[in-house]
Short mmCIF file of C-alpha atoms in Angstrom, two decimals:
data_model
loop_
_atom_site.label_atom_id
_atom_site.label_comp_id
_atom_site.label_asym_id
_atom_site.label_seq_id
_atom_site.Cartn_x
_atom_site.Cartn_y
_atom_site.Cartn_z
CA UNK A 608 234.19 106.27 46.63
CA UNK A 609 235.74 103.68 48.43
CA UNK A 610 234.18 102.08 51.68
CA UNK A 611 236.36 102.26 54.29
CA UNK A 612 233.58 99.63 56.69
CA UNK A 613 234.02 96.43 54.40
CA UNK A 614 237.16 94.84 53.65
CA UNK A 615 237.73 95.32 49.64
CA UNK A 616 240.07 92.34 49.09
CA UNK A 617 238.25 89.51 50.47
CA UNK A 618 234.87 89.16 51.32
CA UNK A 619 233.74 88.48 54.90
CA UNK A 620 232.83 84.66 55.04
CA UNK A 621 229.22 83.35 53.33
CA UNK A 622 228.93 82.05 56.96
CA UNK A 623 229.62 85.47 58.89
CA UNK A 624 227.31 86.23 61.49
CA UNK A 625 227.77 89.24 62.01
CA UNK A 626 228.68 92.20 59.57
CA UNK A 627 231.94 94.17 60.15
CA UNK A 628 229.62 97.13 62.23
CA UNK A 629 228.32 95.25 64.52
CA UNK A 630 231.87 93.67 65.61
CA UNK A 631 233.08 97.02 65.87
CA UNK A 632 230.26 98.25 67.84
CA UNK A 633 231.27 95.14 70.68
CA UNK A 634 234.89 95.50 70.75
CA UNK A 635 234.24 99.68 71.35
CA UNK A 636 231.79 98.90 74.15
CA UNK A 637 234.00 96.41 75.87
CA UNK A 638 237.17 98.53 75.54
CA UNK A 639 234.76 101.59 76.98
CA UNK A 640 233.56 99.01 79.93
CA UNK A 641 237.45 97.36 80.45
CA UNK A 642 239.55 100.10 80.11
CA UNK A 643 239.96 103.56 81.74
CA UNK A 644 241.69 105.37 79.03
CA UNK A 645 240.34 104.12 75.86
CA UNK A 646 241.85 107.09 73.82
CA UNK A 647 244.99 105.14 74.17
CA UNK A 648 243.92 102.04 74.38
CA UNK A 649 245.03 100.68 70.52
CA UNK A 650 246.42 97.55 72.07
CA UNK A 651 243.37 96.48 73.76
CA UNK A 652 241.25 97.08 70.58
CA UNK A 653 243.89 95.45 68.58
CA UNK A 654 243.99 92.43 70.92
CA UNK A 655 240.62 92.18 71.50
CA UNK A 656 239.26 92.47 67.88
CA UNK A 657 242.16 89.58 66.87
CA UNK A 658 240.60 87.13 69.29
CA UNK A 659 237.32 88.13 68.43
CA UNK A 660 237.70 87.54 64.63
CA UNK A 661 239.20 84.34 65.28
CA UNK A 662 236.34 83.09 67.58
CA UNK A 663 234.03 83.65 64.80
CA UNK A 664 236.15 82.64 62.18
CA UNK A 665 238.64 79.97 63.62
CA UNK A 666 239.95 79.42 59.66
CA UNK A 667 241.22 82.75 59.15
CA UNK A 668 244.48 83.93 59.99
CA UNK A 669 243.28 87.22 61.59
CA UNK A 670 246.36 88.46 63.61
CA UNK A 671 247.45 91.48 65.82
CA UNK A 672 250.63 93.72 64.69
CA UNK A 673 252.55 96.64 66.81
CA UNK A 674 254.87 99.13 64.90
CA UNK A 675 254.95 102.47 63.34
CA UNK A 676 251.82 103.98 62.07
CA UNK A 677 251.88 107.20 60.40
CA UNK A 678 248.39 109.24 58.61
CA UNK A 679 248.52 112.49 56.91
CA UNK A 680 246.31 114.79 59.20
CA UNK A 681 246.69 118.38 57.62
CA UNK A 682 247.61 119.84 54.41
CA UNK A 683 250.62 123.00 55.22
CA UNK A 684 248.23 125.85 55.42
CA UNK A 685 250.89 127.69 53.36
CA UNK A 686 249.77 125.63 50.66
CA UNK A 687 253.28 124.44 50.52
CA UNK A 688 252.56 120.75 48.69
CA UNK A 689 253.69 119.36 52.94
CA UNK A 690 251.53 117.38 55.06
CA UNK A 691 251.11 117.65 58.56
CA UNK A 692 251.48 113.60 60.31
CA UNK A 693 250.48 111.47 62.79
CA UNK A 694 252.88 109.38 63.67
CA UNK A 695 253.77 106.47 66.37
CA UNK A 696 257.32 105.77 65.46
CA UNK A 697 258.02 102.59 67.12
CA UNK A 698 261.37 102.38 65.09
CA UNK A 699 263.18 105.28 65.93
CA UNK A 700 265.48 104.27 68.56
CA UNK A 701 265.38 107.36 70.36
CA UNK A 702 261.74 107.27 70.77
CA UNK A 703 260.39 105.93 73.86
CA UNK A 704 259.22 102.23 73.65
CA UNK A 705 254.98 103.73 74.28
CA UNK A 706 255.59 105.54 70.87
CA UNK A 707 253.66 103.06 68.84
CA UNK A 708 250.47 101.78 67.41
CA UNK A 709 248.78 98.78 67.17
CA UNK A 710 246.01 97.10 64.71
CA UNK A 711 244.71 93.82 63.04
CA UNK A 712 245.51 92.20 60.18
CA UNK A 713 244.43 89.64 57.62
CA UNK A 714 248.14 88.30 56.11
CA UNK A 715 248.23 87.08 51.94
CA UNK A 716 251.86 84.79 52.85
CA UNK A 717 252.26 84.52 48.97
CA UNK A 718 252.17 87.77 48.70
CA UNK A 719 253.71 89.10 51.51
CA UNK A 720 251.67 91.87 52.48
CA UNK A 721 248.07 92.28 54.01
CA UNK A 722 244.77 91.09 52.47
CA UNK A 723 242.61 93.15 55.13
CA UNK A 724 243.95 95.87 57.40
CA UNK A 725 241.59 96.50 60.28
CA UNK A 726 242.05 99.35 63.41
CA UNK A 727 239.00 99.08 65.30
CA UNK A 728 240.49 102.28 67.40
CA UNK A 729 240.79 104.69 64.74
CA UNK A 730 237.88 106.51 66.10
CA UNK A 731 241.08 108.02 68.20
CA UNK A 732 243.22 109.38 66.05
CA UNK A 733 241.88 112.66 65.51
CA UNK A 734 241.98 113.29 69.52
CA UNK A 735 245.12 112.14 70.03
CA UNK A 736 246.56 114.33 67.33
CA UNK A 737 244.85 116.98 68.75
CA UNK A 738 246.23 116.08 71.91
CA UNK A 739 249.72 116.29 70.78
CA UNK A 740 249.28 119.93 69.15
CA UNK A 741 249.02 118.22 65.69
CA UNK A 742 246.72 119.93 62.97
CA UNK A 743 243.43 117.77 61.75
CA UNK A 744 242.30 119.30 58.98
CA UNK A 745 241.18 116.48 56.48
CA UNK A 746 238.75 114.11 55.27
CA UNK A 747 236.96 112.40 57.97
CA UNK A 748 238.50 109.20 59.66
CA UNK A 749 235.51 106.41 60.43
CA UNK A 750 235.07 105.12 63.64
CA UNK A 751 236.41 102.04 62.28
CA UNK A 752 239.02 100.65 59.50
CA UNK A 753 238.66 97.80 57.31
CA UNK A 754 240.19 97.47 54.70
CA UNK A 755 242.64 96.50 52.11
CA UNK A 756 246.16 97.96 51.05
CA UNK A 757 244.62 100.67 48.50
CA UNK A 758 241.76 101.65 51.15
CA UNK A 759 244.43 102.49 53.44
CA UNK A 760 246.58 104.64 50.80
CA UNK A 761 242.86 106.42 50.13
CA UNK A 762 242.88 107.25 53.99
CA UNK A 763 246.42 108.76 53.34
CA UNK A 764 248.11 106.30 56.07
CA UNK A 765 251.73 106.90 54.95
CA UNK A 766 253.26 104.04 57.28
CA UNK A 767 251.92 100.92 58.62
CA UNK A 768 255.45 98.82 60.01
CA UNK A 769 254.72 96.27 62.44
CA UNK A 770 257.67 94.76 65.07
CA UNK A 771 257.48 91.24 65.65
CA UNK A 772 259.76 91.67 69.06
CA UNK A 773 257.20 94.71 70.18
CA UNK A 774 254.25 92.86 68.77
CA UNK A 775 254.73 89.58 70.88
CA UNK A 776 255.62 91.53 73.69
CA UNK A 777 252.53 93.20 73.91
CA UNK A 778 249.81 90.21 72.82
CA UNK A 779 251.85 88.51 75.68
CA UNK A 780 251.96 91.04 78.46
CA UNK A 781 247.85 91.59 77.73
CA UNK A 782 246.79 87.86 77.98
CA UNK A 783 249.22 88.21 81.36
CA UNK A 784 247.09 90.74 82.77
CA UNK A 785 244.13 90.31 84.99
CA UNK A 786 241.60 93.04 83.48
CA UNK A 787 242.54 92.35 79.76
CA UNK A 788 241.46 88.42 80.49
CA UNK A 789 238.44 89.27 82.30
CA UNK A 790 237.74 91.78 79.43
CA UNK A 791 237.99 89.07 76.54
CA UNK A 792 235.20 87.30 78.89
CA UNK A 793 233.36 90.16 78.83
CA UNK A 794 233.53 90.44 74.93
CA UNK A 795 233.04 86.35 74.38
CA UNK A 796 229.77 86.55 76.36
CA UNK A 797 228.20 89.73 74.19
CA UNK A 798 229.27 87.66 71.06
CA UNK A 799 226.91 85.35 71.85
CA UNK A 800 224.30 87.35 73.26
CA UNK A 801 224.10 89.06 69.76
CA UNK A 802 224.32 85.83 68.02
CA UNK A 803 221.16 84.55 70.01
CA UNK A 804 219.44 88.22 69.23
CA UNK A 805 220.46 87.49 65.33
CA UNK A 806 218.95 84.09 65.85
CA UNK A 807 215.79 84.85 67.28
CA UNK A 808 215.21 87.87 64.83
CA UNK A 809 215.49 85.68 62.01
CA UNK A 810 212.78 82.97 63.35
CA UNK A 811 210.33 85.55 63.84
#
């Protein structure tokens, strides 16, 4: 079975200091703190996580995507072979410009495609399906994704499409705004409160 926690395609750094977990577990709580609608909060998660991974790992090339993102949610209870789907269309251009979905990524330029895919907000999806009358019947979604290209087709994501315009419209309008800032604060000081708990743990 695959493990949807780790990334699959390349290890976290011998010099990590923390494990995937416990990064999710501060971007949630600052989101939860920072934001009053964290449901629908993928942007902040998104944003957040990005400048979190790249404070711990200033080598990487960690980055934040908005687009389309579309998961299978519900088999036809017909039984017809059809999926029921999730979907944030940000390309259909008679969709409203909120109609989207954001998440982190870990780019492979020779490639051109994704090394790691993370979406520290997936713990979400399943209410905001519900939310929009959408059946969930399926395997369970983790709290958190990280992973690689053939974790994500295991999950059944169908589309993941990011918009450059809509993507540096967003990371810009975020480190604009007043609460976002003071909630990267926020998440920079409990990054190194938990370093200095690692720390001390290990020297006793």
């Amino acid at each position: 079975m695959t493990n949807f926690l780790m990334p699959l395609a390349r290890p976290m750094p011998e010099t990590a200091r923390f494990d995937c977990a416990t990064i999710d577990k501060l971007v949630h709580t600052t989101v939860c703190r920072s934001h009053p609608v964290p449901e629908v909060a993928c942007a902040w998660y998104a944003l957040l996580g990005t400048l979190a991974l790249r404070h711990l790992y200033p080598k990487s090339q960690y980055s934040f995507y908005a687009g389309t993102f579309e998961i299978f949610t519900s088999p036809d209870p017909d039984e017809s072979g059809a999926w029921y789907t999730l979907c944030f269309d940000a390309h259909h251009p008679l969709i409203p410009d909120l109609e989207f979905h954001c998440w982190i990524a870990h780019p492979d330029p020779g490639q051109r495609t994704y090394t790691e895919v993370i979406d520290f907000s997936a713990r979400h999806l399943e209410t905001r399906a519900r939310e929009f009358g959408i059946l969930w019947n399926r395997d369970p979604i983790p709290g958190f994704i990280w992973t690689d290209l053939a974790g994500l087709e295991q999950l059944k994501v169908r589309q993941l499409r990011p918009i450059a315009e809509l993507t540096d419209r967003l990371s810009r309008s975020l480190m604009r705004d007043s609460a976002f800032r003071q909630a990267w604060q926020v998440l920079k000081t409990l990054l190194k409160e938990q370093a200095l708990s690692d720390s001390l743990a290990r020297g006793q």
